[in-house]
Coordinates of C-alpha atoms in Angstrom, one line a residue:
X1485 CA 27.9 -5.9 -122.8
X1486 CA 30.7 -7.8 -122.9
X1487 CA 30.7 -11.2 -122.0
X1488 CA 32.6 -10.5 -119.7
X1489 CA 31.4 -7.5 -117.3
X1490 CA 26.9 -9.3 -117.9
X1491 CA 28.6 -12.3 -116.2
X1492 CA 29.7 -9.3 -114.0
X1493 CA 26.1 -8.5 -113.0
X1494 CA 24.7 -12.4 -112.7
X1495 CA 28.0 -13.0 -109.8
X1496 CA 27.2 -10.6 -108.2
X1497 CA 23.5 -11.5 -108.3
X1498 CA 24.9 -15.0 -107.9
X1499 CA 27.3 -13.6 -104.5
X1500 CA 24.1 -11.8 -102.6
X1501 CA 21.7 -14.4 -102.7
X1502 CA 24.2 -16.7 -101.5
X1503 CA 25.3 -13.2 -98.5
X1504 CA 22.0 -13.3 -98.1
X1505 CA 21.9 -17.5 -97.0
X1506 CA 23.9 -17.5 -94.7
X1507 CA 23.9 -12.9 -92.7
X1508 CA 19.9 -12.8 -94.2
X1509 CA 19.9 -9.9 -91.9
X1510 CA 22.6 -8.2 -94.3
X1511 CA 20.2 -7.9 -96.2
X1512 CA 17.0 -6.8 -93.7
X1513 CA 19.8 -3.5 -93.6
X1514 CA 20.6 -3.4 -97.3
X1515 CA 17.3 -3.1 -97.4
X1516 CA 16.5 -6.3 -100.2
X1517 CA 14.4 -8.4 -100.2
X1518 CA 13.0 -11.7 -99.2
X1519 CA 14.6 -12.9 -96.3
X1520 CA 12.9 -10.5 -92.8
X1521 CA 11.7 -13.6 -91.7
X1522 CA 14.8 -15.8 -91.6
X1523 CA 17.4 -15.3 -89.4
X1524 CA 21.2 -16.4 -90.0
X1525 CA 21.4 -19.9 -90.3
X1526 CA 24.6 -21.9 -87.6
X1527 CA 23.7 -25.6 -88.2
X1528 CA 27.3 -28.3 -88.1
X1529 CA 27.0 -28.8 -91.3
X1530 CA 27.2 -24.5 -91.9
X1531 CA 31.1 -24.3 -92.9
X1532 CA 31.3 -26.8 -95.0
X1533 CA 28.2 -25.7 -96.7
X1534 CA 30.0 -22.2 -96.9
X1535 CA 33.3 -23.2 -98.2
X1536 CA 31.7 -25.0 -100.7
X1537 CA 29.3 -22.0 -102.3
X1538 CA 32.9 -19.6 -101.4
X1539 CA 34.5 -22.0 -103.9
X1540 CA 32.0 -22.6 -106.8
X1541 CA 31.7 -17.7 -106.3
X1542 CA 35.2 -18.0 -107.3
X1543 CA 35.7 -20.9 -109.4
X1544 CA 33.2 -18.1 -111.4
X1545 CA 34.5 -15.2 -110.9
X1546 CA 37.8 -16.7 -112.0
X1547 CA 36.6 -18.1 -115.2
X1548 CA 35.5 -14.5 -116.4
X1549 CA 38.2 -12.7 -119.0
X1550 CA 37.9 -9.4 -116.8
X1551 CA 40.4 -8.4 -119.6
X1552 CA 37.8 -8.2 -121.6
X1553 CA 36.6 -5.0 -119.4
X1554 CA 37.6 -2.7 -121.3
X1555 CA 34.4 0.7 -122.5
X1556 CA 34.1 -0.9 -125.8
X1557 CA 30.4 0.6 -126.0
X1558 CA 29.8 0.8 -121.9
X1559 CA 30.1 4.4 -121.2
X1560 CA 32.4 4.9 -118.4
X1561 CA 31.0 4.7 -115.1
X1562 CA 29.3 1.8 -116.0
X1563 CA 32.8 0.5 -116.7
X1564 CA 33.9 1.9 -113.9
X1565 CA 30.6 0.3 -112.2
X1566 CA 32.0 -3.2 -113.4
X1567 CA 35.4 -3.1 -113.0
X1568 CA 34.2 -1.7 -108.4
X1569 CA 31.9 -5.3 -108.8
X1570 CA 34.9 -7.3 -110.1
X1571 CA 37.1 -5.6 -107.5
X1572 CA 35.0 -5.7 -104.9
X1573 CA 33.0 -9.4 -105.4
X1574 CA 37.5 -10.8 -104.8
X1575 CA 37.5 -8.9 -101.5
X1576 CA 34.7 -10.1 -100.6
X1577 CA 35.1 -14.0 -101.3
X1578 CA 38.7 -13.6 -100.2
X1579 CA 37.8 -11.8 -96.7
X1580 CA 34.9 -14.5 -95.6
X1581 CA 37.1 -17.5 -97.1
X1582 CA 39.7 -16.7 -95.1
X1583 CA 37.7 -15.8 -91.9
X1584 CA 36.5 -19.8 -92.3
X1585 CA 40.6 -20.9 -91.9
X1586 CA 40.8 -19.4 -88.5
X1587 CA 38.9 -19.5 -85.8
X1588 CA 35.1 -18.8 -86.8
X1589 CA 32.4 -15.8 -85.8
X1590 CA 30.3 -20.1 -84.2
X1591 CA 32.8 -19.9 -81.8
X1592 CA 32.1 -15.9 -80.7
X1593 CA 29.2 -15.8 -77.9
X1594 CA 28.3 -11.9 -78.9
X1595 CA 27.9 -13.3 -82.5
X1596 CA 25.0 -15.1 -81.8
X1597 CA 23.7 -12.4 -79.5
X1598 CA 24.4 -9.1 -81.7
X1599 CA 22.4 -11.1 -85.0
X1600 CA 19.8 -12.4 -83.0
X1601 CA 19.6 -9.4 -81.5
X1602 CA 19.8 -6.8 -84.6
X1603 CA 17.6 -9.4 -86.5
X1604 CA 14.1 -7.4 -84.1
X1605 CA 15.3 -4.5 -84.1
X1606 CA 16.4 -3.9 -88.0
X1607 CA 12.9 -4.8 -88.6
X1608 CA 11.5 -1.7 -86.3
X1609 CA 14.4 0.7 -87.3
X1610 CA 11.9 3.7 -89.6
X1611 CA 11.9 1.6 -92.8
X1612 CA 10.4 3.2 -95.9
X1613 CA 7.9 0.7 -99.2
X1614 CA 7.2 -1.8 -95.7
X1615 CA 2.9 -2.6 -94.8
X1616 CA 2.4 -3.7 -91.0
X1617 CA 1.2 -5.8 -92.4
X1618 CA 4.7 -6.9 -93.8
X1619 CA 6.5 -5.3 -91.1
X1620 CA 4.6 -8.0 -87.6
X1621 CA 4.9 -10.9 -90.0
X1622 CA 8.4 -11.3 -90.3
X1623 CA 8.7 -9.6 -87.4
X1624 CA 6.7 -13.1 -85.4
X1625 CA 9.1 -15.2 -88.4
X1626 CA 12.6 -14.0 -86.9
X1627 CA 11.3 -14.0 -83.6
X1628 CA 10.2 -17.2 -83.9
X1629 CA 13.2 -18.5 -85.4
X1630 CA 16.0 -17.0 -82.3
X1631 CA 15.3 -20.0 -80.2
X1632 CA 16.8 -22.4 -82.7
X1633 CA 19.1 -20.1 -84.1
X1634 CA 20.9 -19.4 -80.1
X1635 CA 20.5 -23.1 -79.0
X1636 CA 22.9 -23.8 -82.1
X1637 CA 24.7 -21.2 -81.0
X1638 CA 25.0 -22.9 -77.4
X1639 CA 25.9 -26.5 -78.9
X1640 CA 29.4 -24.0 -81.3
X1641 CA 30.4 -22.7 -77.7
X1642 CA 29.5 -25.8 -75.8
X1643 CA 32.0 -28.1 -78.2
X1644 CA 34.3 -25.2 -78.7
X1645 CA 38.0 -24.4 -76.7
X1646 CA 38.0 -21.6 -74.8
X1647 CA 36.7 -18.3 -75.9
X1648 CA 38.2 -15.0 -75.5
X1649 CA 35.9 -13.7 -71.8
X1650 CA 34.8 -10.3 -72.8
X1651 CA 33.2 -11.7 -76.1
X1652 CA 31.1 -13.8 -73.6
X1653 CA 30.8 -10.4 -70.9
X1654 CA 29.9 -8.7 -74.5
X1655 CA 27.0 -11.7 -75.3
X1656 CA 25.7 -12.0 -72.1
X1657 CA 25.2 -8.0 -71.7
X1658 CA 23.7 -8.6 -74.4
X1659 CA 21.2 -11.6 -74.5
X1660 CA 20.2 -10.1 -70.1
X1661 CA 19.4 -6.8 -73.0
X1662 CA 17.7 -8.6 -75.8
X1663 CA 15.5 -10.3 -72.8
X1664 CA 14.3 -7.1 -71.3
X1665 CA 13.6 -5.1 -74.6
X1666 CA 11.1 -8.7 -75.4
X1667 CA 9.7 -8.0 -72.8
X1668 CA 9.0 -4.9 -72.4
X1669 CA 10.1 -2.1 -74.5
X1670 CA 10.2 -3.7 -77.4
X1671 CA 5.6 -3.7 -77.2
X1672 CA 6.2 0.4 -77.3
X1673 CA 6.7 0.2 -80.6
X1674 CA 3.8 0.6 -82.7
X1675 CA 4.4 -2.6 -85.1
X1676 CA 3.8 -4.5 -82.0
X1677 CA 0.9 -2.0 -80.6
X1678 CA -2.0 -4.6 -79.5
X1679 CA -0.6 -7.5 -80.2
X1680 CA -1.1 -10.8 -81.2
X1681 CA -1.3 -14.7 -79.3
X1682 CA 1.3 -15.7 -82.5
X1683 CA 3.4 -12.8 -82.1
X1684 CA 3.5 -12.2 -78.2
X1685 CA 4.1 -16.6 -77.5
X1686 CA 7.3 -15.6 -80.3
X1687 CA 8.1 -13.1 -78.4
X1688 CA 8.0 -15.2 -75.1
X1689 CA 10.2 -17.7 -76.3
X1690 CA 12.3 -15.3 -78.2
X1691 CA 12.8 -13.8 -74.1
X1692 CA 13.3 -17.6 -72.8
X1693 CA 16.2 -18.4 -75.4
X1694 CA 18.1 -14.9 -74.5
X1695 CA 18.3 -16.5 -70.6
X1696 CA 19.4 -19.3 -71.8
X1697 CA 22.1 -18.5 -74.1
X1698 CA 23.4 -15.3 -71.1
X1699 CA 22.8 -17.3 -68.0
X1700 CA 25.2 -20.1 -70.5
X1701 CA 27.9 -17.8 -71.5
X1702 CA 27.2 -16.5 -67.7
X1703 CA 28.4 -20.3 -66.3
X1704 CA 29.8 -23.2 -67.7
X1705 CA 30.4 -20.9 -71.0
X1706 CA 32.0 -18.7 -69.9
X1707 CA 35.7 -18.1 -72.0
X1708 CA 39.1 -17.4 -70.3
X1709 CA 41.6 -14.0 -70.3
X1710 CA 43.6 -16.2 -70.6
X1711 CA 42.8 -16.7 -74.6
X1712 CA 44.8 -14.1 -77.5
X1713 CA 42.3 -12.2 -79.3
X1714 CA 45.4 -12.3 -82.2
X1715 CA 44.5 -12.6 -85.6
X1716 CA 48.9 -12.9 -87.0
X1717 CA 50.4 -11.6 -89.2
X1718 CA 49.0 -13.2 -93.3
X1719 CA 45.8 -13.0 -91.9
X1720 CA 46.3 -8.9 -90.6
X1721 CA 47.8 -9.2 -94.2
X1722 CA 45.6 -9.9 -95.9
X1723 CA 42.8 -8.1 -94.9
X1724 CA 45.1 -4.7 -95.1
X1725 CA 46.3 -5.7 -99.0
X1726 CA 43.3 -8.3 -100.4
X1727 CA 40.1 -7.2 -98.7
X1728 CA 41.3 -2.5 -97.7
X1729 CA 43.5 -2.4 -100.8
X1730 CA 46.4 -1.3 -98.8
X1731 CA 50.0 -1.3 -101.3
X1732 CA 51.3 -2.1 -97.8
X1733 CA 51.0 -3.9 -95.3
X1734 CA 51.6 -3.8 -91.3
X1735 CA 54.6 -3.1 -90.2
X1736 CA 54.7 -0.3 -92.4
X1737 CA 51.1 1.3 -91.7
X1738 CA 52.4 1.0 -88.0
X1739 CA 55.8 2.8 -89.0
X1740 CA 53.3 5.5 -90.5
X1741 CA 50.4 5.1 -87.4
X1742 CA 53.8 5.2 -84.5
X1743 CA 55.6 8.8 -86.5
X1744 CA 51.6 10.8 -87.1
X1745 CA 50.5 9.4 -83.3
X1746 CA 54.4 11.2 -81.9
X1747 CA 54.7 14.4 -84.4
X1748 CA 51.1 14.7 -84.0
X1749 CA 51.2 14.1 -80.0
X1750 CA 54.7 17.3 -80.5
X1751 CA 52.2 19.6 -83.0
X1752 CA 49.5 19.7 -80.3
X1753 CA 52.4 21.1 -77.6
X1754 CA 53.5 23.6 -79.2
X1755 CA 49.8 24.7 -80.8
X1756 CA 49.1 25.1 -76.5
X1757 CA 51.9 27.3 -76.3
X1758 CA 49.0 30.3 -78.0
X1759 CA 46.6 29.6 -75.4
X1760 CA 49.1 29.8 -72.6
X1761 CA 48.1 26.4 -71.5
X1762 CA 48.0 22.6 -71.6
X1763 CA 45.9 21.3 -74.4
X1764 CA 43.9 18.9 -72.8
X1765 CA 42.7 21.5 -70.7
X1766 CA 42.2 23.7 -73.9
X1767 CA 39.6 20.6 -74.0
X1768 CA 38.7 21.0 -71.2
X1769 CA 36.8 23.7 -71.5
X1770 CA 35.7 23.5 -74.7
X1771 CA 33.8 20.0 -72.8
X1772 CA 32.3 22.4 -69.6
X1773 CA 30.2 24.1 -72.9
X1774 CA 27.2 22.4 -73.4
X1775 CA 23.7 22.9 -74.5
X1776 CA 20.0 23.1 -72.6
X1777 CA 19.4 19.5 -72.4
X1778 CA 15.9 20.6 -73.6
X1779 CA 17.4 22.5 -76.8
X1780 CA 19.5 19.5 -77.3
X1781 CA 18.1 18.0 -80.7
X1782 CA 17.7 21.6 -82.0
X1783 CA 21.6 21.9 -81.2
X1784 CA 22.2 19.0 -83.3
X1785 CA 19.5 19.9 -86.1
X1786 CA 21.5 23.1 -85.9
X1787 CA 24.9 22.9 -86.2
X1788 CA 24.2 20.3 -89.3
X1789 CA 22.2 22.9 -90.9
X1790 CA 25.3 25.6 -90.4
X1791 CA 27.5 22.5 -92.4
X1792 CA 25.6 22.6 -95.1
X1793 CA 25.4 25.7 -95.7
X1794 CA 29.2 26.7 -94.7
X1795 CA 30.3 23.4 -96.7
X1796 CA 28.2 25.5 -100.1
X1797 CA 29.9 28.5 -99.3
X1798 CA 33.3 27.4 -99.9
X1799 CA 32.6 25.5 -102.7
X1800 CA 33.7 22.5 -100.5
X1801 CA 31.6 19.5 -101.3
X1802 CA 28.1 19.3 -103.0
X1803 CA 26.1 18.1 -100.3
X1804 CA 23.0 16.0 -100.2
X1805 CA 20.6 18.6 -98.9
X1806 CA 18.0 16.3 -101.4
X1807 CA 18.5 13.6 -99.0
X1808 CA 16.9 14.8 -95.8
X1809 CA 18.3 14.0 -92.2
X1810 CA 15.6 14.1 -89.3
X1811 CA 16.4 14.8 -85.4
X1812 CA 14.4 13.1 -83.0
X1813 CA 14.1 12.2 -79.7
X1814 CA 15.4 8.5 -79.2
X1815 CA 12.4 6.5 -78.8
X1816 CA 11.4 5.1 -76.1
X1817 CA 11.2 1.1 -77.3
X1818 CA 14.9 2.1 -77.8
X1819 CA 16.2 3.8 -74.6
X1820 CA 17.1 0.9 -72.8
X1821 CA 18.0 -1.3 -75.8
X1822 CA 20.7 1.4 -77.3
X1823 CA 22.5 1.9 -74.2
X1824 CA 23.7 -2.2 -73.6
X1825 CA 24.2 -3.0 -77.7
X1826 CA 26.2 -1.9 -81.5
X1827 CA 22.7 0.3 -81.4
X1828 CA 23.9 3.9 -83.3
X1829 CA 21.7 7.0 -82.7
X1830 CA 23.0 7.1 -87.0
X1831 CA 22.7 4.6 -89.1
X1832 CA 23.3 4.0 -92.9
X1833 CA 20.4 4.1 -94.9
X1834 CA 19.2 0.6 -95.8
X1835 CA 20.2 1.7 -100.0
X1836 CA 17.8 -0.4 -101.6
X1837 CA 14.7 1.7 -100.6
X1838 CA 16.4 4.8 -98.5
X1839 CA 13.5 7.0 -99.1
X1840 CA 13.5 10.5 -99.0
X1841 CA 15.3 11.4 -95.6
X1842 CA 16.7 9.3 -92.7
X1843 CA 16.4 9.5 -89.6
X1844 CA 19.5 10.4 -86.7
X1845 CA 18.1 9.8 -82.8
X1846 CA 19.6 12.2 -79.9
X1847 CA 20.5 10.6 -76.5
X1848 CA 19.0 12.6 -74.3
X1849 CA 19.5 10.4 -71.5
X1850 CA 21.7 12.5 -68.9
X1851 CA 24.5 14.7 -68.8
X1852 CA 24.4 16.5 -72.6
X1853 CA 27.6 16.0 -75.0
X1854 CA 29.1 19.3 -75.6
X1855 CA 28.6 21.7 -78.3
X1856 CA 32.1 21.5 -80.1
X1857 CA 31.4 17.1 -80.0
X1858 CA 27.3 17.6 -81.8
X1859 CA 29.5 20.2 -84.0
X1860 CA 32.9 18.2 -85.4
X1861 CA 30.5 14.4 -84.1
X1862 CA 27.2 15.1 -84.7
X1863 CA 27.3 17.3 -87.3
X1864 CA 29.7 17.3 -89.8
X1865 CA 31.2 13.1 -89.2
X1866 CA 27.9 11.7 -89.5
X1867 CA 25.7 14.4 -90.0
X1868 CA 25.5 17.5 -93.3
X1869 CA 29.1 16.0 -95.8
X1870 CA 29.9 13.3 -94.3
X1871 CA 28.7 10.0 -93.8
X1872 CA 25.1 11.6 -94.3
X1873 CA 25.9 13.1 -98.1
X1874 CA 28.4 10.2 -98.4
X1875 CA 25.5 7.4 -98.2
X1876 CA 23.6 9.7 -100.6
X1877 CA 26.1 9.8 -102.7
X1878 CA 27.5 6.3 -102.3
X1879 CA 23.9 4.9 -104.0
X1880 CA 24.6 6.8 -106.9
X1881 CA 27.6 5.0 -107.4
X1882 CA 27.8 2.5 -111.0
X1883 CA 29.3 -0.5 -109.6
X1884 CA 25.8 -2.3 -107.1
X1885 CA 28.5 -3.7 -104.8
X1886 CA 30.1 -0.3 -103.9
X1887 CA 25.8 1.1 -103.7
X1888 CA 25.9 -1.7 -100.4
X1889 CA 29.4 -2.4 -99.0
X1890 CA 28.9 0.5 -96.4
X1891 CA 26.4 -1.0 -94.6
X1892 CA 26.6 -0.9 -91.5
X1893 CA 25.6 -4.4 -89.5
X1894 CA 25.2 -5.5 -86.0
X1895 CA 28.1 -6.3 -85.3
X1896 CA 30.4 -3.6 -88.3
X1897 CA 29.7 -2.3 -91.7
X1898 CA 28.5 -5.8 -94.0
X1899 CA 31.6 -5.6 -96.1
X1900 CA 34.8 -5.5 -95.0
X1901 CA 36.6 -3.3 -98.4
X1902 CA 34.0 -0.9 -97.7
X1903 CA 36.0 0.5 -93.9
X1904 CA 38.6 3.3 -95.5
X1905 CA 36.0 4.6 -97.5
X1906 CA 32.8 4.5 -94.8
X1907 CA 35.4 6.6 -92.4
X1908 CA 38.6 8.1 -93.7
X1909 CA 36.4 10.2 -95.7
X1910 CA 34.1 11.1 -92.4
X1911 CA 37.6 11.6 -90.7
X1912 CA 38.5 13.5 -93.6
X1913 CA 35.3 15.8 -93.7
X1914 CA 35.6 17.0 -90.1
X1915 CA 39.2 18.7 -91.1
X1916 CA 37.6 19.2 -94.4
X1917 CA 34.8 22.5 -92.4
X1918 CA 38.6 23.6 -91.6
X1919 CA 38.4 25.5 -94.7
X1920 CA 34.8 26.7 -94.2
X1921 CA 36.4 29.6 -92.6
X1922 CA 34.9 30.7 -89.5
X1923 CA 32.5 27.5 -88.4
X1924 CA 35.6 26.2 -86.4
X1925 CA 37.0 28.5 -83.1
X1926 CA 41.2 27.9 -82.9
X1927 CA 40.5 25.7 -79.5
X1928 CA 38.7 23.6 -81.9
X1929 CA 41.5 23.3 -84.3
X1930 CA 43.6 21.5 -81.3
X1931 CA 41.0 19.1 -80.7
X1932 CA 40.1 18.3 -84.5
X1933 CA 44.4 17.6 -84.0
X1934 CA 43.2 15.3 -81.0
X1935 CA 40.8 13.6 -83.2
X1936 CA 43.5 13.1 -85.5
X1937 CA 46.1 11.9 -83.2
X1938 CA 42.8 9.8 -81.0
X1939 CA 42.5 7.8 -84.9
X1940 CA 46.4 6.9 -85.3
X1941 CA 46.7 5.5 -82.4
X1942 CA 43.8 2.9 -83.2
X1943 CA 45.1 2.3 -85.4
X1944 CA 49.0 1.2 -84.0
X1945 CA 46.6 -0.4 -81.3
X1946 CA 44.8 -2.7 -83.5
X1947 CA 47.8 -3.4 -85.5
X1948 CA 49.6 -4.0 -82.5
X1949 CA 47.2 -6.2 -81.2
X1950 CA 46.4 -9.1 -84.3
X1951 CA 50.6 -8.9 -84.5
X1952 CA 50.1 -10.6 -81.3
X1953 CA 53.0 -7.7 -80.4
X1954 CA 50.2 -6.2 -77.0
X1955 CA 47.8 -8.5 -75.8
X1956 CA 44.5 -6.7 -75.3
X1957 CA 44.7 -5.8 -71.6
X1958 CA 48.3 -3.3 -72.5
X1959 CA 46.2 -2.2 -75.4
X1960 CA 43.5 -0.8 -72.9
X1961 CA 46.6 0.5 -71.1
X1962 CA 47.4 3.0 -73.9
X1963 CA 43.8 3.6 -75.1
X1964 CA 43.7 4.9 -71.3
X1965 CA 46.9 6.0 -70.3
X1966 CA 47.9 7.3 -73.5
X1967 CA 45.2 8.5 -75.9
X1968 CA 43.3 9.6 -72.5
X1969 CA 39.8 7.4 -73.0
X1970 CA 37.0 6.7 -70.5
X1971 CA 36.7 3.8 -69.2
X1972 CA 33.9 3.0 -70.4
X1973 CA 35.3 3.4 -73.8
X1974 CA 38.3 1.6 -72.9
X1975 CA 36.3 -1.7 -73.1
X1976 CA 33.8 -1.3 -74.9
X1977 CA 36.0 -0.4 -78.3
X1978 CA 39.7 -2.9 -77.4
X1979 CA 36.4 -5.2 -76.7
X1980 CA 35.1 -5.4 -80.6
X1981 CA 38.9 -4.2 -82.2
X1982 CA 39.4 -7.7 -81.1
X1983 CA 36.9 -9.5 -82.4
X1984 CA 37.5 -7.8 -85.6
X1985 CA 40.8 -7.2 -87.2
X1986 CA 41.5 -4.9 -88.7
X1987 CA 38.5 -2.4 -88.4
X1988 CA 40.1 0.3 -86.6
X1989 CA 43.3 1.2 -88.8
X1990 CA 41.0 1.8 -91.6
X1991 CA 39.4 5.9 -89.3
X1992 CA 43.4 6.8 -90.3
X1993 CA 44.7 5.5 -93.3
X1994 CA 41.0 6.5 -94.9
X1995 CA 41.8 9.6 -94.4
X1996 CA 45.4 9.7 -95.1
X1997 CA 44.4 8.0 -98.5
X1998 CA 42.7 10.9 -99.8
X1999 CA 44.8 13.2 -98.6
X2000 CA 46.7 12.4 -100.7
X2001 CA 44.9 11.9 -104.4
X2002 CA 43.4 15.9 -104.0
X2003 CA 47.2 16.6 -103.1
X2004 CA 48.1 14.7 -106.8
X2005 CA 45.4 16.3 -108.1
X2006 CA 44.3 19.3 -109.6
X2007 CA 40.7 19.4 -109.6
X2008 CA 38.6 22.3 -107.5
X2009 CA 37.8 20.6 -104.1
X2010 CA 33.7 20.6 -105.2
X2011 CA 34.9 18.9 -107.8
X2012 CA 37.4 16.6 -105.7
X2013 CA 35.4 15.2 -103.6
X2014 CA 31.4 15.3 -106.2
X2015 CA 34.6 12.4 -108.2
X2016 CA 35.8 10.7 -104.8
X2017 CA 32.1 10.2 -103.4
X2018 CA 30.6 8.8 -106.4
X2019 CA 33.5 6.1 -106.6
X2020 CA 30.8 4.2 -102.9
X2021 CA 31.7 2.1 -101.0
X2022 CA 35.0 1.0 -101.8
X2023 CA 38.9 0.9 -101.1
X2024 CA 40.1 4.4 -101.5
X2025 CA 43.3 3.0 -103.1
X2026 CA 42.3 1.4 -106.3
X2027 CA 41.5 5.3 -107.1
X2028 CA 43.7 6.9 -109.4
X2029 CA 44.4 10.8 -109.3
X2030 CA 41.8 13.0 -110.5
X2031 CA 43.2 15.3 -113.1
X2032 CA 40.6 18.4 -115.3
X2033 CA 38.7 16.3 -117.9
X2034 CA 39.8 13.4 -116.1
X2035 CA 36.7 11.8 -113.8
X2036 CA 38.1 9.7 -111.2
X2037 CA 38.4 6.0 -111.7
X2038 CA 39.5 2.7 -110.1
X2039 CA 43.3 1.7 -110.6
X2040 CA 42.9 -1.7 -112.9
X2041 CA 44.7 -4.8 -111.8
X2042 CA 45.1 -6.2 -108.5
X2043 CA 46.5 -3.8 -104.5

């Protein structure tokens, strides 16, 4: 191994230790040990400490002679892993530093509530290799730490200028939900059954701290609707080019997305002529076809299996048939809290201890989703050949950071740089099953096209909001009037996007890059897609075009 390669391996270890110091809940979701007992620090010296750590990591990365990362005695896969680790490390350091140079997460009340709630919930999700005693010890320790964390958060919020009102609203909802969970639903989880005095006392104090936080952000620390949420052109440009690895900035991406939105709208109107009605009416007809609520989990499971078989028969991709996906009803302990938090029904398994399979929660409360939505979103996008296969294959990536980057954290992906790969593939996978003749109906072909139109629209909204061209209310009007989102989704989608710039554009731009790579490659579908997924969770625009006897490799140099 070259000196640079060994240096990158050591720097990855150092970076993960730094990440754990400031974001221990992420490490729990990744499955990395040693930090399950902690919540993040939020003391007054935090930003300076974080900045000093980033400067040391940047200096160490800059000191490496990355030109020595040639094949040498290393296998091609090892070489690719070293390249990806170096570039992902650069992206992570760039992103973390940039976030410190603008109003930081410490001034977002919803960051505190997300970390507090999922600091607890992350311990309660399926965790292969964890004993009951280890889980209870970690749970008690995090609950004891929760009042400290939320109190430090309130201190930051008191000293800050006003935050956006919707961030306060989201935080208040999450804090109240967390308090209720700690008083009631927590005790329905097997790990908390027959609680001892230490666990009971810690949960009671944590619930009180959550209630205090909710009251503060609803009252004296409530935000203002007049606060801008735009991150600005310079920050958005940096996120797109340096973190997502895109070869263009927001204005070119906006032009692409606006053109796509217009032509997809026109195509939907033209395609609907074959049905002698509007495309909106076709979709309404699909939405009316719903499964028996008593057979909902079985319906998910059946379409997941059909999607795996259809992909196999059409030789589209090597699906993760060796890694199971168990469809289970949402457990009683999570039913209420999952409604108010970023509680995903499918969450990426902890890469560092994935076990033999993962769980897909089926929400049985309320009307079931339509059969078509189950097929496209639950069976394909998240299950079968979508995120399920993608996550299983990413764990075999030669890059350690590319194995971890697509982890779902408390508020979103732990590495923003993983986004085009994670969401680009899952959206692309929906369309890929069109190549498995007979899997979709002609009407579902229109639904697929409407999904792509929606993703192009979200790309437009993401960019216009953060360039300052649209206010949050203008973004919401677009979602409501032009995209057709239901009202509840309009608020949730726009509020989250206002907190996390450059997250909604990665769906459509990631899908487009996969299409470009495939169009330029002469590989058969299965080989192309298998090579793509072996890359792991790293920016798609870093990849060269794969050809026969030419494995998919990261391109060299900066994007």
